[in-house]
Coordinates of N, CA and C in Angstrom, one line a residue:
X559 N 16.1 41.1 24.8 CA 16.8 41.9 23.8 C 16.1 43.3 23.8
X560 N 16.9 44.4 23.6 CA 16.4 45.7 23.3 C 15.6 45.6 22.0
X561 N 14.4 46.2 21.9 CA 13.6 46.0 20.7 C 14.2 46.6 19.5
X562 N 13.9 46.0 18.3 CA 14.4 46.5 17.0 C 14.2 47.9 16.7
X563 N 13.0 48.5 17.0 CA 12.8 49.9 16.7 C 13.6 50.8 17.6
X564 N 14.0 50.3 18.8 CA 14.8 51.2 19.7 C 16.3 51.2 19.1
X565 N 16.7 50.0 18.7 CA 18.1 50.0 18.1 C 18.1 50.9 16.8
X566 N 17.0 50.8 16.0 CA 17.0 51.5 14.7 C 17.0 53.0 15.0
X567 N 16.1 53.5 15.9 CA 16.0 54.9 16.2 C 17.3 55.4 16.9
X568 N 17.9 54.6 17.7 CA 19.2 55.0 18.3 C 20.3 55.1 17.2
X569 N 20.3 54.2 16.3 CA 21.2 54.3 15.2 C 21.0 55.6 14.3
X570 N 19.8 55.9 14.1 CA 19.5 57.1 13.3 C 20.0 58.4 14.1
X571 N 19.7 58.4 15.4 CA 20.2 59.5 16.2 C 21.7 59.6 16.2
X572 N 22.4 58.5 16.3 CA 23.8 58.5 16.3 C 24.4 59.0 15.0
X573 N 23.8 58.7 13.9 CA 24.3 59.2 12.6 C 24.1 60.7 12.5
X574 N 22.9 61.2 12.9 CA 22.6 62.6 12.8 C 23.5 63.4 13.7
X575 N 23.8 62.8 14.9 CA 24.7 63.5 15.8 C 26.1 63.5 15.3
X576 N 26.5 62.4 14.7 CA 27.9 62.4 14.1 C 28.0 63.3 12.9
X577 N 26.9 63.4 12.1 CA 27.0 64.3 11.0 C 27.1 65.8 11.4
X578 N 26.6 66.1 12.6 CA 26.7 67.5 13.1 C 28.0 67.7 13.7
X579 N 28.5 66.7 14.5 CA 29.7 66.9 15.4 C 31.0 66.6 14.8
X580 N 31.0 65.7 13.8 CA 32.3 65.2 13.2 C 32.6 65.8 11.9
X581 N 33.8 66.1 11.6 CA 34.2 66.5 10.2 C 34.0 65.4 9.2
X582 N 33.8 65.8 7.9 CA 33.5 64.9 6.9 C 34.6 63.9 6.7
X583 N 35.9 64.3 7.0 CA 37.0 63.4 6.9 C 36.9 62.2 7.8
X584 N 36.2 62.3 8.9 CA 35.9 61.2 9.8 C 34.8 60.3 9.3
X585 N 33.8 61.0 8.8 CA 32.6 60.2 8.3 C 32.9 59.4 7.1
X586 N 33.9 59.8 6.3 CA 34.2 59.1 5.1 C 35.6 58.5 5.1
X587 N 36.2 58.4 6.3 CA 37.6 57.8 6.4 C 37.5 56.3 5.8
X588 N 38.6 55.9 5.1 CA 39.9 56.5 4.9 C 39.9 57.2 3.6
X589 N 38.8 57.6 3.0 CA 38.8 58.3 1.7 C 39.0 59.8 2.0
X590 N 40.0 60.4 1.2 CA 40.3 61.8 1.4 C 39.2 62.6 0.6
X591 N 38.5 63.6 1.4 CA 37.5 64.4 0.8 C 38.0 65.8 0.5
X592 N 37.5 66.3 -0.6 CA 37.8 67.7 -0.9 C 36.5 68.5 -1.1
X593 N 36.5 69.8 -0.9 CA 35.3 70.6 -1.1 C 34.9 71.3 0.1
X594 N 33.6 71.2 0.4 CA 32.9 72.1 1.5 C 33.2 71.5 2.9
X595 N 33.5 70.3 3.0 CA 33.7 69.7 4.3 C 32.4 69.3 5.0
X596 N 31.3 69.2 4.2 CA 30.0 68.8 4.7 C 29.5 67.7 3.8
X597 N 28.7 66.8 4.4 CA 28.0 65.9 3.5 C 26.8 66.6 2.9
X598 N 26.4 66.1 1.7 CA 25.2 66.7 1.0 C 23.9 66.3 1.7
X599 N 22.8 66.9 1.3 CA 21.5 66.6 1.9 C 21.2 65.1 1.7
X600 N 21.4 64.6 0.5 CA 21.1 63.2 0.1 C 21.9 62.3 1.0
X601 N 23.2 62.5 1.2 CA 24.0 61.7 2.1 C 23.4 61.7 3.6
X602 N 23.1 62.9 4.0 CA 22.5 63.1 5.4 C 21.3 62.2 5.6
X603 N 20.3 62.4 4.6 CA 19.1 61.6 4.8 C 19.2 60.1 4.6
X604 N 20.0 59.8 3.6 CA 20.2 58.4 3.3 C 21.0 57.7 4.5
X605 N 22.0 58.4 5.0 CA 22.7 57.9 6.1 C 21.9 57.6 7.3
X606 N 20.8 58.4 7.5 CA 19.9 58.2 8.6 C 19.2 56.9 8.6
X607 N 18.7 56.6 7.4 CA 17.9 55.3 7.2 C 18.9 54.1 7.2
X608 N 20.0 54.3 6.6 CA 21.0 53.2 6.5 C 21.6 52.9 7.9
X609 N 21.9 53.9 8.7 CA 22.4 53.6 10.0 C 21.3 53.0 10.9
X610 N 20.1 53.4 10.7 CA 19.0 52.7 11.4 C 18.9 51.3 11.1
X611 N 19.1 50.9 9.8 CA 19.2 49.5 9.4 C 20.4 48.8 9.9
X612 N 21.6 49.5 9.8 CA 22.8 48.8 10.3 C 22.8 48.6 11.8
X613 N 22.0 49.3 12.5 CA 21.9 49.1 14.0 C 21.2 47.8 14.4
X614 N 20.8 47.0 13.4 CA 20.2 45.7 13.6 C 21.2 44.6 13.3
X615 N 22.3 44.9 12.7 CA 23.2 43.9 12.2 C 23.7 43.0 13.3
X616 N 24.1 43.4 14.5 CA 24.6 42.5 15.5 C 23.6 41.4 15.8
X617 N 22.3 41.6 15.7 CA 21.4 40.6 16.0 C 21.2 39.5 15.0
X618 N 22.1 39.5 14.0 CA 22.2 38.4 13.0 C 22.5 37.1 13.7
X619 N 22.9 37.1 14.9 CA 23.2 35.9 15.7 C 22.0 35.3 16.4
X620 N 20.8 35.9 16.1 CA 19.6 35.5 16.9 C 18.5 35.2 15.8
X621 N 18.0 33.9 15.7 CA 17.0 33.5 14.7 C 15.6 34.1 15.0
X622 N 15.4 34.7 16.1 CA 14.1 35.3 16.4 C 14.2 36.8 16.3
X623 N 15.3 37.4 15.9 CA 15.4 38.8 15.8 C 14.7 39.4 14.5
X624 N 14.6 40.7 14.5 CA 14.0 41.4 13.3 C 14.8 41.1 12.0
X625 N 16.1 41.1 12.1 CA 17.0 40.8 10.9 C 16.7 39.4 10.4
X626 N 16.4 38.5 11.3 CA 16.2 37.1 10.8 C 15.0 36.9 9.9
X627 N 14.0 37.8 10.0 CA 12.8 37.7 9.3 C 12.6 38.8 8.2
X628 N 13.7 39.6 8.0 CA 13.5 40.7 7.1 C 13.4 40.3 5.6
X629 N 14.0 39.2 5.3 CA 13.9 38.7 3.9 C 13.3 37.3 3.9
X630 N 12.5 37.0 4.8 CA 11.8 35.7 4.9 C 12.8 34.5 5.2
X631 N 12.6 33.4 4.5 CA 13.4 32.2 4.8 C 14.9 32.4 4.5
X632 N 15.2 33.3 3.6 CA 16.7 33.5 3.2 C 17.4 34.1 4.4
X633 N 16.9 35.1 5.0 CA 17.5 35.8 6.2 C 17.5 34.9 7.4
X634 N 16.4 34.1 7.5 CA 16.3 33.2 8.7 C 17.4 32.1 8.7
X635 N 17.6 31.5 7.5 CA 18.7 30.5 7.4 C 20.1 31.1 7.6
X636 N 20.3 32.3 7.0 CA 21.6 33.0 7.2 C 21.9 33.3 8.7
X637 N 20.8 33.7 9.4 CA 21.0 34.0 10.8 C 21.3 32.8 11.6
X638 N 20.7 31.7 11.2 CA 20.9 30.4 11.9 C 22.4 30.0 11.8
X639 N 22.9 30.2 10.6 CA 24.3 29.9 10.3 C 25.2 30.9 11.1
X640 N 24.9 32.2 11.1 CA 25.7 33.1 11.8 C 25.7 32.9 13.3
X641 N 24.6 32.5 13.8 CA 24.5 32.2 15.2 C 25.4 31.1 15.6
X642 N 25.5 30.0 14.8 CA 26.5 28.9 15.1 C 27.9 29.4 15.0
X643 N 28.2 30.1 14.0 CA 29.6 30.6 13.7 C 30.1 31.6 14.8
X644 N 29.2 32.4 15.3 CA 29.6 33.4 16.3 C 29.5 32.9 17.7
X645 N 29.0 31.7 17.9 CA 28.9 31.1 19.3 C 27.6 31.4 20.0
X646 N 26.6 32.0 19.3 CA 25.3 32.2 20.0 C 25.1 33.7 20.1
X647 N 24.0 34.0 20.8 CA 23.6 35.4 20.9 C 24.5 36.2 21.9
X648 N 24.8 37.5 21.5 CA 25.6 38.4 22.2 C 27.0 37.9 22.4
X649 N 27.6 37.3 21.4 CA 29.0 36.9 21.5 C 29.7 37.5 20.4
X650 N 30.0 36.8 19.3 CA 30.9 37.3 18.3 C 30.4 38.6 17.6
X651 N 29.1 38.6 17.3 CA 28.6 39.8 16.6 C 28.3 41.0 17.5
X652 N 28.4 40.8 18.8 CA 28.2 41.9 19.8 C 29.6 42.3 20.4
X653 N 30.6 42.5 19.5 CA 31.9 42.8 20.0 C 32.5 43.9 19.2
X654 N 33.6 44.5 19.7 CA 34.3 45.5 18.9 C 35.0 44.9 17.7
X655 N 35.3 43.6 17.8 CA 35.9 42.9 16.6 C 34.9 42.9 15.5
X656 N 33.6 42.7 15.8 CA 32.6 42.7 14.7 C 32.5 44.0 14.1
X657 N 32.5 45.1 14.9 CA 32.4 46.4 14.4 C 33.6 46.7 13.4
X658 N 34.8 46.3 13.8 CA 36.0 46.5 13.0 C 35.9 45.7 11.7
X659 N 35.4 44.4 11.8 CA 35.3 43.6 10.6 C 34.2 44.2 9.7
X660 N 33.1 44.6 10.2 CA 32.0 45.2 9.4 C 32.5 46.4 8.7
X661 N 33.3 47.3 9.4 CA 33.9 48.5 8.7 C 34.8 48.1 7.6
X662 N 35.7 47.2 7.8 CA 36.7 46.8 6.8 C 36.0 46.1 5.6
X663 N 35.1 45.2 5.9 CA 34.4 44.5 4.8 C 33.6 45.4 4.0
X664 N 33.0 46.4 4.6 CA 32.2 47.4 3.8 C 33.1 48.2 2.9
X665 N 34.2 48.7 3.5 CA 35.1 49.5 2.8 C 35.7 48.7 1.6
X666 N 36.1 47.4 1.8 CA 36.6 46.6 0.8 C 35.6 46.4 -0.3
X667 N 34.3 46.2 0.1 CA 33.3 46.0 -0.9 C 33.0 47.2 -1.8
X668 N 32.9 48.3 -1.1 CA 32.7 49.6 -1.9 C 33.9 49.9 -2.8
X669 N 35.2 49.7 -2.2 CA 36.4 50.0 -3.0 C 36.6 49.1 -4.1
X670 N 36.5 47.8 -3.9 CA 36.9 46.8 -4.9 C 35.7 46.4 -5.8
X671 N 34.5 46.3 -5.3 CA 33.3 45.8 -6.1 C 32.5 47.0 -6.6
X672 N 32.6 48.2 -6.0 CA 32.0 49.3 -6.5 C 30.5 49.4 -6.4
X673 N 29.8 50.0 -7.4 CA 28.4 50.3 -7.3 C 27.5 49.1 -7.1
X674 N 27.7 47.9 -7.7 CA 26.8 46.8 -7.4 C 26.8 46.4 -5.9
X675 N 28.0 46.4 -5.3 CA 28.0 46.1 -3.9 C 27.3 47.2 -3.1
X676 N 27.6 48.5 -3.4 CA 27.0 49.6 -2.7 C 25.5 49.5 -2.7
X677 N 24.9 49.2 -3.9 CA 23.4 49.2 -4.1 C 22.9 48.0 -3.4
X678 N 23.6 46.8 -3.4 CA 23.1 45.7 -2.7 C 23.0 45.9 -1.2
X679 N 24.1 46.6 -0.7 CA 24.1 46.9 0.8 C 23.0 48.0 1.1
X680 N 22.8 48.9 0.3 CA 21.8 49.9 0.5 C 20.4 49.2 0.5
X681 N 20.2 48.3 -0.4 CA 18.9 47.6 -0.4 C 18.7 46.8 1.0
X682 N 19.7 46.1 1.4 CA 19.6 45.3 2.6 C 19.4 46.2 3.9
X683 N 20.2 47.3 4.0 CA 20.0 48.1 5.1 C 18.7 48.9 5.1
X684 N 18.2 49.3 3.9 CA 16.9 49.9 3.9 C 15.8 48.9 4.3
X685 N 16.0 47.6 3.9 CA 15.0 46.6 4.3 C 15.0 46.4 5.8
X686 N 16.2 46.5 6.4 CA 16.2 46.4 7.9 C 15.5 47.6 8.5
X687 N 15.8 48.8 8.0 CA 15.2 50.0 8.5 C 13.6 49.9 8.4
X688 N 13.1 49.5 7.2 CA 11.7 49.4 7.0 C 11.1 48.4 8.0
X689 N 11.8 47.3 8.2 CA 11.3 46.3 9.2 C 11.3 46.8 10.6
X690 N 12.4 47.4 11.0 CA 12.5 47.8 12.4 C 11.7 49.0 12.8
X691 N 11.5 49.9 11.8 CA 10.7 51.1 12.0 C 9.2 50.9 11.8
X692 N 8.8 49.7 11.5 CA 7.4 49.3 11.3 C 6.7 50.1 10.2
X693 N 7.5 50.2 9.1 CA 6.9 50.9 7.9 C 6.1 50.0 7.0
X694 N 6.0 48.7 7.4 CA 5.2 47.7 6.6 C 4.4 46.9 7.6
X695 N 3.6 46.0 7.1 CA 2.8 45.1 8.0 C 3.7 44.2 8.9
X696 N 3.2 43.9 10.1 CA 4.0 43.1 11.0 C 3.8 41.6 10.7
X697 N 4.5 40.8 11.4 CA 4.4 39.3 11.2 C 5.6 38.8 10.5
X698 N 5.6 37.5 10.3 CA 6.7 36.8 9.6 C 6.3 36.2 8.3
X699 N 5.1 36.4 7.8 CA 4.6 35.8 6.6 C 5.1 36.5 5.4
X700 N 4.7 36.0 4.2 CA 5.1 36.5 2.9 C 4.6 38.0 2.8
X701 N 3.4 38.3 3.3 CA 2.9 39.7 3.2 C 3.9 40.7 3.9
X702 N 4.4 40.3 5.0 CA 5.3 41.1 5.8 C 6.6 41.3 5.1
X703 N 7.3 40.2 4.9 CA 8.7 40.4 4.3 C 8.6 40.8 2.8
X704 N 7.5 40.4 2.1 CA 7.4 40.8 0.7 C 7.2 42.3 0.6
X705 N 6.4 42.9 1.5 CA 6.3 44.4 1.5 C 7.6 45.1 1.8
X706 N 8.4 44.5 2.7 CA 9.7 45.0 3.1 C 10.6 45.0 1.8
X707 N 10.6 43.9 1.1 CA 11.4 43.8 -0.1 C 11.0 44.9 -1.2
X708 N 9.7 45.0 -1.4 CA 9.2 46.0 -2.4 C 9.6 47.4 -2.0
X709 N 9.4 47.8 -0.7 CA 9.8 49.1 -0.3 C 11.3 49.4 -0.4
X710 N 12.1 48.3 0.0 CA 13.5 48.5 -0.1 C 14.0 48.6 -1.5
X711 N 13.4 47.8 -2.4 CA 13.7 47.9 -3.8 C 13.4 49.3 -4.4
X712 N 12.2 49.8 -4.1 CA 11.8 51.1 -4.5 C 12.8 52.2 -4.0
X713 N 13.2 52.1 -2.7 CA 14.1 53.0 -2.1 C 15.5 52.9 -2.8
X714 N 15.9 51.7 -3.1 CA 17.2 51.6 -3.8 C 17.2 52.1 -5.2
X715 N 16.1 52.0 -5.9 CA 16.0 52.6 -7.2 C 16.1 54.1 -7.2
X716 N 15.4 54.7 -6.2 CA 15.5 56.1 -6.0 C 16.9 56.6 -5.7
X717 N 17.6 55.8 -4.8 CA 18.9 56.2 -4.4 C 19.9 56.0 -5.5
X718 N 19.6 55.1 -6.4 CA 20.5 54.8 -7.5 C 20.8 56.1 -8.3
X719 N 19.8 57.0 -8.3 CA 19.9 58.2 -9.1 C 20.8 59.2 -8.4
X720 N 20.9 59.1 -7.1 CA 21.6 60.2 -6.3 C 22.9 59.7 -5.7
X721 N 23.1 58.4 -5.6 CA 24.2 57.8 -4.9 C 25.5 57.9 -5.7
X722 N 26.6 58.2 -5.1 CA 27.9 58.2 -5.8 C 28.3 56.8 -6.2
X723 N 29.1 56.6 -7.2 CA 29.6 55.3 -7.6 C 30.2 54.5 -6.4
X724 N 31.0 55.2 -5.6 CA 31.6 54.6 -4.5 C 31.3 55.4 -3.2
X725 N 30.1 55.3 -2.7 CA 29.7 56.1 -1.5 C 30.7 55.9 -0.3
X726 N 31.5 56.9 0.0 CA 32.6 56.7 0.9 C 32.1 56.7 2.4
X727 N 30.8 57.1 2.6 CA 30.3 57.1 4.0 C 29.7 55.8 4.4
X728 N 29.6 54.9 3.5 CA 29.0 53.6 3.9 C 29.7 52.8 5.0
X729 N 31.0 52.7 4.9 CA 31.7 52.0 6.0 C 31.5 52.6 7.4
X730 N 31.5 53.9 7.5 CA 31.2 54.6 8.7 C 29.8 54.3 9.2
X731 N 28.8 54.3 8.3 CA 27.4 54.0 8.6 C 27.3 52.6 9.2
X732 N 27.9 51.6 8.6 CA 27.7 50.2 9.0 C 28.4 50.1 10.4
X733 N 29.6 50.6 10.6 CA 30.3 50.5 11.9 C 29.5 51.3 13.0
X734 N 29.1 52.5 12.7 CA 28.3 53.2 13.7 C 27.1 52.6 14.1
X735 N 26.3 52.0 13.1 CA 25.1 51.3 13.5 C 25.3 50.1 14.4
X736 N 26.3 49.3 14.0 CA 26.7 48.1 14.8 C 27.1 48.5 16.2
X737 N 28.0 49.6 16.3 CA 28.5 50.0 17.6 C 27.4 50.5 18.5
X738 N 26.4 51.3 17.9 CA 25.3 51.8 18.7 C 24.5 50.7 19.2
X739 N 24.2 49.7 18.4 CA 23.5 48.5 18.9 C 24.2 47.9 20.1
X740 N 25.5 47.6 20.0 CA 26.2 46.9 21.0 C 26.2 47.7 22.3
X741 N 26.5 49.0 22.2 CA 26.5 49.9 23.4 C 25.1 49.9 24.1
X742 N 24.1 49.9 23.2 CA 22.7 49.8 23.8 C 22.5 48.5 24.6
X743 N 23.0 47.4 24.1 CA 22.8 46.1 24.8 C 23.7 46.1 26.0
X744 N 24.7 46.9 26.1 CA 25.6 46.9 27.3 C 24.9 47.6 28.4
X745 N 23.8 48.3 28.1 CA 23.0 48.9 29.2 C 22.0 48.0 29.9
X746 N 21.9 46.7 29.4 CA 21.1 45.8 30.0 C 21.8 44.9 31.0
X747 N 21.1 44.1 31.8 CA 21.8 43.3 32.8 C 22.7 42.2 32.2
X748 N 22.3 41.7 31.0 CA 23.2 40.7 30.4 C 24.4 41.2 29.8
X749 N 24.4 42.5 29.4 CA 25.6 43.1 28.8 C 26.1 42.4 27.5
X750 N 27.3 42.7 27.1 CA 27.9 42.1 25.9 C 29.3 41.7 26.1
X751 N 29.8 40.7 25.4 CA 31.2 40.3 25.4 C 31.9 41.3 24.4
X752 N 32.1 42.5 24.9 CA 32.6 43.5 24.0 C 34.0 43.2 23.4
X753 N 34.8 42.4 24.2 CA 36.2 42.1 23.8 C 36.2 40.6 23.4
X754 N 35.1 40.1 22.9 CA 35.1 38.7 22.4 C 36.3 38.5 21.4
X755 N 37.0 37.3 21.5 CA 36.6 36.1 22.2 C 36.9 36.0 23.7
X756 N 37.4 37.0 24.3 CA 37.6 37.0 25.7 C 36.2 36.8 26.5
X757 N 36.2 36.0 27.5 CA 34.9 35.7 28.2 C 34.7 36.8 29.3
X758 N 34.5 38.0 28.9 CA 34.3 39.1 29.8 C 33.2 40.0 29.3
X759 N 32.2 40.1 30.1 CA 31.0 40.9 29.7 C 31.1 42.3 30.3
X760 N 30.8 43.3 29.4 CA 30.7 44.7 29.8 C 29.2 45.0 30.0
X761 N 28.9 45.5 31.1 CA 27.5 45.8 31.4 C 27.3 47.0 32.3
X762 N 26.3 47.8 32.0 CA 25.9 48.9 32.9 C 24.4 48.9 33.0
X763 N 23.9 48.0 33.8 CA 22.5 47.6 33.8 C 21.5 48.7 34.3
X764 N 21.3 49.7 33.4 CA 20.3 50.8 33.8 C 19.0 50.5 33.2
X765 N 18.9 49.5 32.3 CA 17.6 49.0 31.7 C 17.3 47.7 32.3
X766 N 16.2 47.7 33.2 CA 15.9 46.4 33.8 C 15.0 45.5 33.0
X767 N 14.2 46.2 32.2 CA 13.2 45.3 31.3 C 13.0 46.1 30.0
X768 N 13.2 45.3 28.9 CA 13.1 45.9 27.6 C 11.7 45.7 27.1
X769 N 11.2 46.5 26.1 CA 9.9 46.4 25.5 C 8.8 46.9 26.4
X770 N 9.2 47.7 27.4 CA 8.1 48.3 28.2 C 7.6 49.6 27.6
X771 N 6.6 50.2 28.2 CA 5.9 51.4 27.6 C 6.8 52.6 27.6
X772 N 7.8 52.7 28.5 CA 8.7 53.8 28.5 C 9.6 53.7 27.3
X773 N 10.1 52.5 27.0 CA 10.9 52.4 25.8 C 10.2 52.7 24.5
X774 N 8.9 52.2 24.5 CA 8.1 52.2 23.2 C 7.6 53.6 23.0
X775 N 7.1 54.3 24.1 CA 6.3 55.5 23.9 C 7.1 56.8 24.4
X776 N 8.2 56.6 25.0 CA 9.0 57.7 25.4 C 10.4 57.8 24.8
X777 N 11.2 56.7 25.0 CA 12.6 56.7 24.6 C 12.7 56.8 23.1
X778 N 12.0 55.8 22.4 CA 12.1 55.8 20.9 C 11.6 57.1 20.3
X779 N 10.4 57.6 20.7 CA 10.0 58.9 20.1 C 11.0 60.1 20.4
X780 N 11.6 60.1 21.6 CA 12.6 61.1 21.8 C 13.8 60.9 20.9
X781 N 14.2 59.7 20.6 CA 15.3 59.4 19.6 C 14.9 60.0 18.3
X782 N 13.6 59.8 17.9 CA 13.2 60.3 16.6 C 13.2 61.8 16.5
X783 N 12.7 62.5 17.6 CA 12.7 63.9 17.7 C 14.1 64.5 17.6
X784 N 15.0 63.8 18.4 CA 16.4 64.3 18.4 C 17.0 64.1 17.0
X785 N 16.7 63.1 16.3 CA 17.2 62.9 15.0 C 16.8 63.9 14.0
X786 N 15.5 64.2 14.1 CA 14.9 65.3 13.2 C 15.5 66.6 13.5
X787 N 15.7 66.9 14.8 CA 16.3 68.2 15.2 C 17.7 68.4 14.7
X788 N 18.5 67.3 14.8 CA 19.9 67.3 14.4 C 20.0 67.4 12.9
X789 N 19.1 66.7 12.2 CA 19.2 66.7 10.7 C 18.8 68.1 10.2
X790 N 17.8 68.7 10.8 CA 17.4 70.1 10.5 C 18.6 71.0 10.6
X791 N 19.3 70.9 11.7 CA 20.4 71.7 12.0 C 21.5 71.5 10.9
X792 N 21.8 70.2 10.6 CA 22.8 69.9 9.7 C 22.5 70.4 8.3
X793 N 21.2 70.3 7.9 CA 20.8 70.7 6.6 C 20.8 72.2 6.5
X794 N 20.3 72.9 7.5 CA 20.3 74.4 7.4 C 21.6 75.0 7.4
X795 N 22.7 74.3 7.9 CA 24.0 74.9 7.9 C 24.8 74.6 6.6
X796 N 24.1 73.9 5.7 CA 24.7 73.6 4.4 C 25.1 74.9 3.7
X797 N 26.3 75.0 3.1 CA 26.7 76.3 2.5 C 25.9 76.6 1.2

C-alpha cells in the first residue's frame, strides 16, 4: 500500500490546488453560492485537514490500514466488515463508484441531518488526519488512538465555533480525498479496479516500491510545501 501519510499529504495538496484553480460553485456543488466567489480562510484551512483525512477513506477495506486503528477496536471491527462487503482490498472502496457514493452520502447527511452529522464527520476526518500525519504517538494501543480521539475532539470543538450549520464544501472534500487516494494507488503495480464491479484494473506502475526513503523524505515533504504555497496564494488573494 501507499503509506498513509503520503495519501494524506496528497489529499491536502489536491484540496489546496482545487481551492486555487476551481470556482467556489464547483467546490460547493450542488449548493448555489452567492457573494465573493471565494472560500473563507477558515474553510480553506479546515478543508486542507479534512481532505487529508478523507484521503484515507478507501483503505477502510483493509484491517491493517491507518483508518482501521484510528479509533481503536471500533474502527478495526468496522473495517473488517467493510472489507467483507467490498470484496477485499482495492476493490469496492477503490472505485469511482465509491467516490460517487461518498459524495452523495455526505451531501445527504449535511443536507438532511445538518450540523450533528457535519460535526461527526469533521471529528472522524480530523482523527484520520491526525493519525496519518503522525501528530500523535504511534502504535495501535490505547495511548495512540486515545490521543487521536482527544486531538480530534479538541479540533472539532474549535471548528464548531467557525463552521456553518450546513458546510457545503464537505461533499467535495470527501470525494476529492477518496479520488486522490485511488489515483495514487493506480500508480502502483497492483493498480485499482476503478470501474468496480467490473474486473478490470487501471494501473500506471511508476511506483515500484512504497514506503521507501524517497516517498518518506522527498515526495511527502514536497506535497506539504506545495500545499503551504497554494494555501498562502489562496489566502493572500482573499478580497
